[in-house]
């Protein structure tokens, strides 16, 4: 055993033992070597050239066993001046939380959407054992070829399919759980239909925002009503299903016309960054968010922009709010924030989602019968 492998093994053990997860999930992480599923080239900073294992083995090993996502493909494999991540191995703690939420255990049949590196599929194989079945679907031909090879080389034999994950895989349904490792705007009907009664769908839901990312939903399927329903279990920042990429709202340019400017007390950015961001995103679908530094103004501001109209708002650290465009986004966000406070400043986990047989996506507060609103989203 060479020194590098020993080092990697020690890192793996440390990562696994540090995960806040059920014992069987930590055991799976201790057993499956993440580094054997990662390509030599990874993009730790997203921008620029990749980090190459052959020239920086220590740096590469640090990323392989950090509790952080590792970007394994950008621009669907193309070289471009701006990198957009298109495949990754998710952060281990997030993967552990999803596996726990899905309740994956011995004998289960699991459908994974987004094979990526194959690492999660390997963990699933460990969890369901020989009595269970893992089916994993990936859309990218290069990514899936690599994953297939890695899974085989490490002794795992799930069904690995190159297909559009939106269709699931009816041939091996019903599943005890569906785990999506790419974010969706709309929950595909096929996932609900292919899950057994009482089975679980765990998915990152990103109904139209870029910051904060999305939220992880845990939906339980009830075939008698055709519904999948459940709460959000936390935030989730995942790349999107390729066919459902969020529209990106453009940040307001420096010359954007300010229709109204006013001041609120405190740091206006805290409206979004002070813990209510995902909740506001749930209440205001179709709004993108981001940070902007304005050269003449020192500290950066948070911008929000509608994805389907030229409306925007800038929130500044000194309390200034500037808005432009027909939707009066600043007023809209302030009203949502006030409503959220009036409702007792609920945490994200107090909200839930019901997807019904007609495909309607309804977000609710505290109970499905509580205050609720339909999220139209976009495809
Ligand atoms: C975060 S990565 C998956 C991580 C993976 N589970 C792992 O353990 O490495 C998301 C993956 O979803 C894939 N993907 C995107 N759209 C898809 C689709 N429509 N069907 C199947 N896979 C898709 C991407 O190509 C990407 O590899």
Tab-separated table of C-alpha atoms and ligand atoms in Angstrom:
chain	number	residue	atom	x	y	z
A	1	UNK	CA	0.000	0.000	0.000
A	2	UNK	CA	1.594	3.274	-1.010
A	3	UNK	CA	1.673	6.405	1.131
A	4	UNK	CA	-0.865	8.300	-0.947
A	5	UNK	CA	-3.504	5.572	-0.527
A	6	UNK	CA	-2.903	5.426	3.237
A	7	UNK	CA	-3.383	9.166	3.437
A	8	UNK	CA	-6.553	8.971	1.409
A	9	UNK	CA	-7.866	6.176	3.629
A	10	UNK	CA	-7.206	8.178	6.775
A	11	UNK	CA	-9.042	11.142	5.250
A	12	UNK	CA	-11.953	8.915	4.279
A	13	UNK	CA	-12.270	7.540	7.811
A	14	UNK	CA	-12.196	11.049	9.268
A	15	UNK	CA	-14.843	12.314	6.860
A	16	UNK	CA	-17.133	9.340	7.503
A	17	UNK	CA	-16.857	9.498	11.285
A	18	UNK	CA	-17.537	13.250	11.261
A	19	UNK	CA	-20.836	12.945	9.395
A	20	UNK	CA	-23.954	13.627	11.440
A	21	UNK	CA	-25.931	10.685	10.138
A	22	UNK	CA	-27.254	7.280	11.133
A	23	UNK	CA	-24.591	4.665	11.808
A	24	UNK	CA	-25.365	2.612	8.684
A	25	UNK	CA	-24.904	5.705	6.500
A	26	UNK	CA	-21.577	6.572	8.134
A	27	UNK	CA	-20.526	2.951	7.622
A	28	UNK	CA	-21.339	3.210	3.911
A	29	UNK	CA	-19.246	6.389	3.618
A	30	UNK	CA	-16.395	4.657	5.456
A	31	UNK	CA	-16.577	1.751	3.006
A	32	UNK	CA	-16.879	3.492	-0.377
A	33	UNK	CA	-13.751	5.442	-1.372
A	34	UNK	CA	-14.949	8.755	-2.830
A	35	UNK	CA	-11.587	9.364	-4.492
A	36	UNK	CA	-12.028	6.285	-6.700
A	37	UNK	CA	-15.099	7.916	-8.254
A	38	UNK	CA	-13.593	11.332	-8.935
A	39	UNK	CA	-11.853	12.207	-12.206
A	40	UNK	CA	-8.283	13.522	-12.172
A	41	UNK	CA	-9.488	16.983	-13.148
A	42	UNK	CA	-11.811	18.896	-10.837
A	43	UNK	CA	-12.869	22.572	-10.639
A	44	UNK	CA	-12.655	23.658	-6.969
A	45	UNK	CA	-13.110	27.337	-7.800
A	46	UNK	CA	-15.467	26.822	-10.762
A	47	UNK	CA	-13.603	29.514	-12.709
A	48	UNK	CA	-10.419	28.972	-14.679
A	49	UNK	CA	-8.371	25.860	-15.266
A	50	UNK	CA	-9.123	22.626	-13.390
A	51	UNK	CA	-7.029	21.302	-10.533
A	52	UNK	CA	-5.220	18.224	-11.850
A	53	UNK	CA	-4.459	15.294	-9.582
A	54	UNK	CA	-1.273	14.545	-11.503
A	55	UNK	CA	0.235	17.959	-10.741
A	56	UNK	CA	-1.329	18.574	-7.300
A	57	UNK	CA	-2.123	15.209	-5.654
A	58	UNK	CA	-2.337	16.690	-2.145
A	59	UNK	CA	-4.710	19.463	-3.175
A	60	UNK	CA	-6.808	16.951	-5.081
A	61	UNK	CA	-6.941	14.616	-2.051
A	62	UNK	CA	-7.978	17.522	0.189
A	63	UNK	CA	-10.974	18.165	-2.068
A	64	UNK	CA	-11.784	14.469	-2.436
A	65	UNK	CA	-12.334	14.144	1.311
A	66	UNK	CA	-13.591	17.598	2.253
A	67	UNK	CA	-17.247	17.867	3.192
A	68	UNK	CA	-17.899	19.953	0.087
A	69	UNK	CA	-19.119	19.410	-3.439
A	70	UNK	CA	-16.493	18.591	-6.065
A	71	UNK	CA	-17.197	19.896	-9.559
A	72	UNK	CA	-16.269	17.167	-11.999
A	73	UNK	CA	-17.484	18.621	-15.306
A	74	UNK	CA	-18.099	22.126	-16.632
A	75	UNK	CA	-19.967	23.259	-19.771
A	76	UNK	CA	-21.021	19.673	-20.536
A	77	UNK	CA	-17.362	18.928	-21.248
A	78	UNK	CA	-16.667	21.923	-23.509
A	79	UNK	CA	-13.920	24.499	-22.953
A	80	UNK	CA	-15.400	27.966	-22.638
A	81	UNK	CA	-14.291	31.271	-21.180
A	82	UNK	CA	-16.996	31.095	-18.496
A	83	UNK	CA	-17.443	27.800	-16.630
A	84	UNK	CA	-20.902	26.532	-15.761
A	85	UNK	CA	-20.786	23.376	-13.579
A	86	UNK	CA	-22.637	20.507	-15.265
A	87	UNK	CA	-21.672	17.529	-13.104
A	88	UNK	CA	-20.347	17.139	-9.582
A	89	UNK	CA	-20.090	14.926	-6.554
A	90	UNK	CA	-22.332	16.551	-3.955
A	91	UNK	CA	-21.150	17.466	-0.450
A	92	UNK	CA	-21.016	14.263	1.652
A	93	UNK	CA	-23.112	15.748	4.490
A	94	UNK	CA	-25.817	16.691	1.972
A	95	UNK	CA	-25.688	13.212	0.420
A	96	UNK	CA	-25.947	11.662	3.894
A	97	UNK	CA	-28.980	13.819	4.719
A	98	UNK	CA	-30.673	12.773	1.470
A	99	UNK	CA	-29.954	9.073	2.035
A	100	UNK	CA	-31.342	9.386	5.546
A	101	UNK	CA	-34.429	11.263	4.320
A	102	UNK	CA	-35.032	8.579	1.692
A	103	UNK	CA	-34.754	5.915	4.405
A	104	UNK	CA	-32.627	3.777	2.064
A	105	UNK	CA	-32.037	0.437	3.757
A	106	UNK	CA	-31.529	-3.283	3.180
A	107	UNK	CA	-33.820	-4.696	0.514
A	108	UNK	CA	-34.995	-1.312	-0.836
A	109	UNK	CA	-35.426	-0.545	-4.508
A	110	UNK	CA	-34.093	2.931	-5.233
A	111	UNK	CA	-34.136	5.096	-8.342
A	112	UNK	CA	-31.403	7.731	-8.490
A	113	UNK	CA	-31.644	10.595	-10.976
A	114	UNK	CA	-28.223	11.992	-11.928
A	115	UNK	CA	-25.544	9.287	-11.691
A	116	UNK	CA	-22.727	11.839	-11.908
A	117	UNK	CA	-19.574	10.165	-10.580
A	118	UNK	CA	-21.444	7.040	-9.447
A	119	UNK	CA	-20.376	7.633	-5.822
A	120	UNK	CA	-23.923	8.019	-4.506
A	121	UNK	CA	-25.045	4.956	-6.475
A	122	UNK	CA	-22.234	2.994	-4.788
A	123	UNK	CA	-23.364	4.224	-1.358
A	124	UNK	CA	-26.913	3.182	-2.234
A	125	UNK	CA	-25.698	-0.287	-3.262
A	126	UNK	CA	-24.032	-0.606	0.153
A	127	UNK	CA	-27.217	0.489	1.917
A	128	UNK	CA	-29.726	-1.706	0.049
A	129	UNK	CA	-27.447	-4.766	-0.131
A	130	UNK	CA	-27.852	-7.729	-2.447
A	131	UNK	CA	-31.541	-8.058	-1.585
A	132	UNK	CA	-32.203	-4.533	-2.878
A	133	UNK	CA	-31.920	-2.859	-6.258
A	134	UNK	CA	-30.398	0.444	-7.362
A	135	UNK	CA	-31.271	2.011	-10.702
A	136	UNK	CA	-29.383	5.148	-11.648
A	137	UNK	CA	-30.041	7.379	-14.652
A	138	UNK	CA	-27.700	9.950	-16.186
A	139	UNK	CA	-28.202	12.103	-19.254
A	140	UNK	CA	-24.558	12.850	-20.123
A	141	UNK	CA	-22.849	10.175	-22.251
A	142	UNK	CA	-19.302	10.919	-21.094
A	143	UNK	CA	-20.255	11.209	-17.428
A	144	UNK	CA	-22.163	7.933	-17.485
A	145	UNK	CA	-19.406	6.004	-19.214
A	146	UNK	CA	-16.978	7.028	-16.483
A	147	UNK	CA	-19.472	6.269	-13.699
A	148	UNK	CA	-20.249	2.843	-15.154
A	149	UNK	CA	-16.562	2.017	-15.247
A	150	UNK	CA	-15.968	3.240	-11.668
A	151	UNK	CA	-18.953	1.296	-10.320
A	152	UNK	CA	-17.851	-1.901	-12.036
A	153	UNK	CA	-14.219	-1.477	-11.016
A	154	UNK	CA	-15.320	-1.161	-7.380
A	155	UNK	CA	-17.597	-4.191	-7.474
A	156	UNK	CA	-20.997	-2.484	-7.658
A	157	UNK	CA	-23.684	-3.587	-10.112
A	158	UNK	CA	-26.629	-1.179	-10.150
A	159	UNK	CA	-28.662	-0.699	-13.326
A	160	UNK	CA	-26.918	2.267	-14.979
A	161	UNK	CA	-28.907	3.915	-17.746
A	162	UNK	CA	-28.198	6.733	-20.106
A	163	UNK	CA	-31.557	8.455	-20.391
A	164	UNK	CA	-33.510	11.540	-19.504
A	165	UNK	CA	-34.125	11.089	-15.796
A	166	UNK	CA	-37.473	12.873	-16.031
A	167	UNK	CA	-38.939	9.616	-17.367
A	168	UNK	CA	-37.601	7.527	-14.476
A	169	UNK	CA	-37.293	3.835	-15.337
A	170	UNK	CA	-40.713	2.139	-15.338
A	171	UNK	CA	-39.283	-1.307	-16.124
A	172	UNK	CA	-37.942	-1.730	-12.569
A	173	UNK	CA	-40.675	0.235	-10.732
A	174	UNK	CA	-42.157	0.493	-8.162
A	175	UNK	CA	-39.398	2.045	-6.081
A	176	UNK	CA	-39.280	2.522	-2.337
A	177	UNK	CA	-37.624	5.839	-3.006
A	178	UNK	CA	-36.531	8.178	-5.755
A	179	UNK	CA	-33.493	10.350	-5.026
A	180	UNK	CA	-32.889	13.211	-7.431
A	181	UNK	CA	-29.399	14.662	-7.338
A	182	UNK	CA	-30.196	17.500	-9.717
A	183	UNK	CA	-32.657	20.276	-8.948
A	184	UNK	CA	-36.058	20.403	-10.572
A	185	UNK	CA	-38.495	23.230	-11.167
A	186	UNK	CA	-41.407	20.822	-11.661
A	187	UNK	CA	-41.532	17.316	-10.149
A	188	UNK	CA	-41.897	14.889	-13.076
A	189	UNK	CA	-45.113	12.840	-12.980
A	190	UNK	CA	-43.150	9.656	-13.767
A	191	UNK	CA	-41.307	9.837	-10.431
A	192	UNK	CA	-44.593	9.903	-8.533
A	193	UNK	CA	-46.118	7.119	-10.614
A	194	UNK	CA	-43.066	4.886	-10.204
A	195	UNK	CA	-42.888	5.219	-6.396
A	196	UNK	CA	-44.779	2.710	-4.262
A	197	UNK	CA	-47.566	3.770	-1.892
A	198	UNK	CA	-45.911	5.432	1.103
A	199	UNK	CA	-42.607	5.607	-0.756
A	200	UNK	CA	-40.477	8.738	-0.669
A	201	UNK	CA	-39.136	11.174	-3.240
A	202	UNK	CA	-36.193	13.300	-2.090
A	203	UNK	CA	-35.396	16.139	-4.408
A	204	UNK	CA	-33.774	19.536	-4.544
A	205	UNK	CA	-36.504	21.952	-5.630
A	206	UNK	CA	-35.445	25.209	-7.253
A	207	UNK	CA	-38.563	27.006	-8.401
A	208	UNK	CA	-36.858	29.881	-10.100
A	209	UNK	CA	-34.139	31.413	-7.991
A	210	UNK	CA	-30.372	31.437	-8.227
A	211	UNK	CA	-29.605	32.638	-4.689
A	212	UNK	CA	-30.276	31.246	-2.227
A	213	UNK	CA	-30.195	27.983	-4.168
A	214	UNK	CA	-33.155	25.735	-3.654
A	215	UNK	CA	-34.708	23.627	-0.961
A	216	UNK	CA	-34.616	19.915	-0.321
A	217	UNK	CA	-38.086	18.391	-0.316
A	218	UNK	CA	-39.085	15.020	1.115
A	219	UNK	CA	-42.370	13.984	-0.489
A	220	UNK	CA	-44.413	10.910	0.416
A	221	UNK	CA	-46.444	9.336	-2.375
A	222	UNK	CA	-50.130	8.491	-1.983
A	223	UNK	CA	-51.404	6.698	-5.098
A	224	UNK	CA	-55.006	6.891	-3.892
A	225	UNK	CA	-54.905	10.664	-4.442
A	226	UNK	CA	-52.063	10.737	-6.972
A	227	UNK	CA	-50.278	13.178	-4.656
A	228	UNK	CA	-46.726	13.526	-3.472
A	229	UNK	CA	-46.601	15.650	-0.360
A	230	UNK	CA	-44.157	16.599	2.369
A	231	UNK	CA	-41.994	19.204	4.016
A	232	UNK	CA	-38.782	20.877	3.057
A	233	UNK	CA	-35.956	19.401	5.100
A	234	UNK	CA	-33.371	22.112	4.472
A	235	UNK	CA	-31.684	24.244	1.879
A	236	UNK	CA	-30.158	22.679	-1.194
A	237	UNK	CA	-27.908	24.187	-3.802
A	238	UNK	CA	-27.877	21.729	-6.688
A	239	UNK	CA	-27.275	22.005	-10.406
A	240	UNK	CA	-30.495	21.773	-12.376
A	241	UNK	CA	-31.913	18.946	-14.399
A	242	UNK	CA	-30.564	19.781	-17.857
A	243	UNK	CA	-34.018	20.226	-19.387
A	244	UNK	CA	-35.295	22.412	-16.543
A	245	UNK	CA	-32.537	24.954	-16.069
A	246	UNK	CA	-33.732	28.000	-14.288
A	247	UNK	CA	-34.082	31.099	-16.300
A	248	UNK	CA	-31.534	33.517	-15.035
A	249	UNK	CA	-32.745	36.945	-14.114
A	250	UNK	CA	-30.170	39.470	-15.230
A	251	UNK	CA	-28.748	41.807	-12.579
A	252	UNK	CA	-29.702	45.450	-13.104
A	253	UNK	CA	-26.992	47.265	-15.058
A	254	UNK	CA	-25.267	50.359	-13.613
A	255	UNK	CA	-27.455	52.607	-15.784
A	256	UNK	CA	-30.762	50.889	-14.936
A	257	UNK	CA	-33.491	53.470	-14.358
A	258	UNK	CA	-34.450	53.683	-10.687
A	259	UNK	CA	-38.230	54.154	-10.479
A	260	UNK	CA	-38.303	54.407	-6.707
A	261	UNK	CA	-35.638	54.608	-3.997
A	262	UNK	CA	-36.232	54.677	-0.252
A	263	UNK	CA	-34.562	53.671	2.976
A	264	UNK	CA	-35.468	51.093	5.613
A	265	UNK	CA	-33.848	50.757	9.019
A	266	UNK	CA	-30.863	48.421	9.237
A	267	UNK	CA	-29.076	46.554	6.463
A	268	UNK	CA	-31.549	46.030	3.603
A	269	UNK	CA	-29.599	42.982	2.413
A	270	UNK	CA	-30.714	41.201	5.594
A	271	UNK	CA	-34.222	40.975	4.152
A	272	UNK	CA	-32.814	38.156	2.029
A	273	UNK	CA	-29.642	37.110	3.851
A	274	UNK	CA	-30.988	37.265	7.409
A	275	UNK	CA	-32.445	33.765	7.424
A	276	UNK	CA	-35.618	34.347	5.414
A	277	UNK	CA	-34.090	33.973	1.937
A	278	UNK	CA	-35.427	30.525	0.978
A	279	UNK	CA	-38.814	31.364	2.495
A	280	UNK	CA	-38.997	34.555	0.419
A	281	UNK	CA	-38.016	32.509	-2.609
A	282	UNK	CA	-40.943	30.172	-1.901
A	283	UNK	CA	-43.273	33.155	-1.622
A	284	UNK	CA	-41.933	34.891	-4.754
A	285	UNK	CA	-41.331	32.300	-7.464
A	286	UNK	CA	-39.556	33.356	-10.595
A	287	UNK	CA	-37.188	35.794	-8.932
A	288	UNK	CA	-33.457	35.411	-9.335
A	289	UNK	CA	-30.990	36.793	-6.827
A	290	UNK	CA	-27.325	37.632	-6.752
A	291	UNK	CA	-24.625	39.892	-5.332
A	292	UNK	CA	-23.304	42.976	-7.016
A	293	UNK	CA	-20.445	45.272	-6.167
A	294	UNK	CA	-20.897	48.830	-7.274
A	295	UNK	CA	-17.558	50.524	-7.824
A	296	UNK	CA	-18.579	53.814	-6.172
A	297	UNK	CA	-20.287	52.246	-3.166
A	298	UNK	CA	-17.802	50.066	-1.309
A	299	UNK	CA	-19.833	47.202	0.076
A	300	UNK	CA	-21.838	45.049	-2.276
A	301	UNK	CA	-25.585	44.967	-2.598
A	302	UNK	CA	-28.005	42.105	-3.129
A	303	UNK	CA	-30.031	42.285	-6.319
A	304	UNK	CA	-33.234	40.500	-7.175
A	305	UNK	CA	-34.665	40.368	-10.662
A	306	UNK	CA	-37.794	38.908	-12.176
A	307	UNK	CA	-37.068	36.147	-14.684
A	308	UNK	CA	-39.984	37.098	-16.917
A	309	UNK	CA	-40.030	40.914	-16.794
A	310	UNK	CA	-37.479	43.745	-16.643
A	311	UNK	CA	-38.183	44.331	-12.934
A	312	UNK	CA	-35.432	44.457	-10.334
A	313	UNK	CA	-34.511	45.667	-6.858
A	314	UNK	CA	-31.185	46.471	-5.199
A	315	UNK	CA	-30.842	46.082	-1.424
A	316	UNK	CA	-27.985	48.045	0.168
A	317	UNK	CA	-26.125	47.707	3.472
A	318	UNK	CA	-27.093	51.271	4.507
A	319	UNK	CA	-30.784	50.422	4.248
A	320	UNK	CA	-31.377	51.856	0.769
A	321	UNK	CA	-33.828	50.015	-1.461
A	322	UNK	CA	-33.883	50.868	-5.172
A	323	UNK	CA	-36.353	49.360	-7.582
A	324	UNK	CA	-37.055	49.531	-11.295
A	325	UNK	CA	-39.540	47.966	-13.696
A	326	UNK	CA	-43.278	47.296	-13.642
A	327	UNK	CA	-43.481	44.661	-10.871
A	328	UNK	CA	-42.350	46.926	-7.974
A	329	UNK	CA	-40.147	44.096	-6.741
A	330	UNK	CA	-38.813	46.014	-3.738
A	331	UNK	CA	-42.313	46.565	-2.408
A	332	UNK	CA	-43.200	42.961	-3.190
A	333	UNK	CA	-40.223	41.588	-1.260
A	334	UNK	CA	-40.856	43.898	1.711
A	335	UNK	CA	-44.517	42.827	1.799
A	336	UNK	CA	-43.494	39.147	1.720
A	337	UNK	CA	-40.981	39.763	4.496
A	338	UNK	CA	-43.633	41.453	6.613
A	339	UNK	CA	-46.064	38.595	6.014
A	340	UNK	CA	-43.354	36.114	6.943
A	341	UNK	CA	-42.725	38.010	10.209
A	342	UNK	CA	-46.479	38.207	10.927
A	343	UNK	CA	-46.643	34.438	10.510
A	344	UNK	CA	-44.057	34.021	13.282
A	345	UNK	CA	-40.871	34.009	11.152
A	346	UNK	CA	-41.293	30.331	10.234
A	347	UNK	CA	-38.229	28.277	9.427
A	348	UNK	CA	-37.914	26.709	5.986
A	349	UNK	CA	-38.727	23.308	7.496
A	350	UNK	CA	-42.202	24.593	8.469
A	351	UNK	CA	-43.119	24.869	4.789
A	352	UNK	CA	-44.085	21.970	2.574
A	353	UNK	CA	-45.043	21.086	-0.963
A	354	UNK	CA	-47.936	19.153	-2.472
A	355	UNK	CA	-47.736	18.002	-6.071
A	356	UNK	CA	-51.164	16.751	-7.099
A	357	UNK	CA	-52.351	14.465	-9.886
A	358	UNK	CA	-52.893	17.415	-12.236
A	359	UNK	CA	-49.277	18.531	-11.733
A	360	UNK	CA	-50.159	21.543	-9.606
A	361	UNK	CA	-47.351	22.477	-7.189
A	362	UNK	CA	-48.773	23.999	-4.000
A	363	UNK	CA	-46.561	25.365	-1.219
A	364	UNK	CA	-48.058	25.443	2.266
A	365	UNK	CA	-47.138	26.683	5.685
A	366	UNK	CA	-47.135	24.256	8.652
A	367	UNK	CA	-49.859	21.914	7.312
A	368	UNK	CA	-51.198	21.108	3.847
A	369	UNK	CA	-54.464	22.682	5.062
A	370	UNK	CA	-52.628	25.838	6.255
A	371	UNK	CA	-51.992	29.007	4.264
A	372	UNK	CA	-50.963	27.898	0.794
A	373	UNK	CA	-50.290	29.190	-2.686
A	374	UNK	CA	-49.725	27.669	-6.111
A	375	UNK	CA	-46.247	27.873	-7.551
A	376	UNK	CA	-46.566	28.188	-11.282
A	377	UNK	CA	-42.808	27.904	-11.867
A	378	UNK	CA	-41.725	27.398	-15.431
A	379	UNK	CA	-40.558	24.492	-17.530
B	1	LIG	C1	-24.896	16.771	-8.763
B	1	LIG	S1	-24.595	15.742	-10.154
B	1	LIG	C2	-24.913	14.111	-9.550
B	1	LIG	C3	-24.087	13.631	-8.405
B	1	LIG	C4	-24.066	12.137	-8.320
B	1	LIG	N1	-25.264	11.586	-7.756
B	1	LIG	C5	-22.821	11.644	-7.646
B	1	LIG	O1	-22.917	10.867	-6.685
B	1	LIG	O2	-21.722	11.992	-8.090
B	1	LIG	C6	-26.058	15.960	-11.147
B	1	LIG	C7	-26.059	15.085	-12.366
B	1	LIG	O3	-27.364	15.126	-12.942
B	1	LIG	C8	-27.202	14.926	-14.327
B	1	LIG	N2	-28.431	15.297	-15.008
B	1	LIG	C9	-28.844	16.536	-15.380
B	1	LIG	N3	-30.017	16.452	-16.032
B	1	LIG	C10	-30.361	15.141	-16.069
B	1	LIG	C11	-31.456	14.421	-16.616
B	1	LIG	N4	-32.448	15.028	-17.247
B	1	LIG	N5	-31.477	13.090	-16.472
B	1	LIG	C12	-30.479	12.433	-15.834
B	1	LIG	N6	-29.409	13.057	-15.323
B	1	LIG	C13	-29.344	14.396	-15.427
B	1	LIG	C14	-25.990	15.789	-14.651
B	1	LIG	O4	-25.432	15.418	-15.893
B	1	LIG	C15	-25.098	15.524	-13.464
B	1	LIG	O5	-24.188	14.495	-13.724
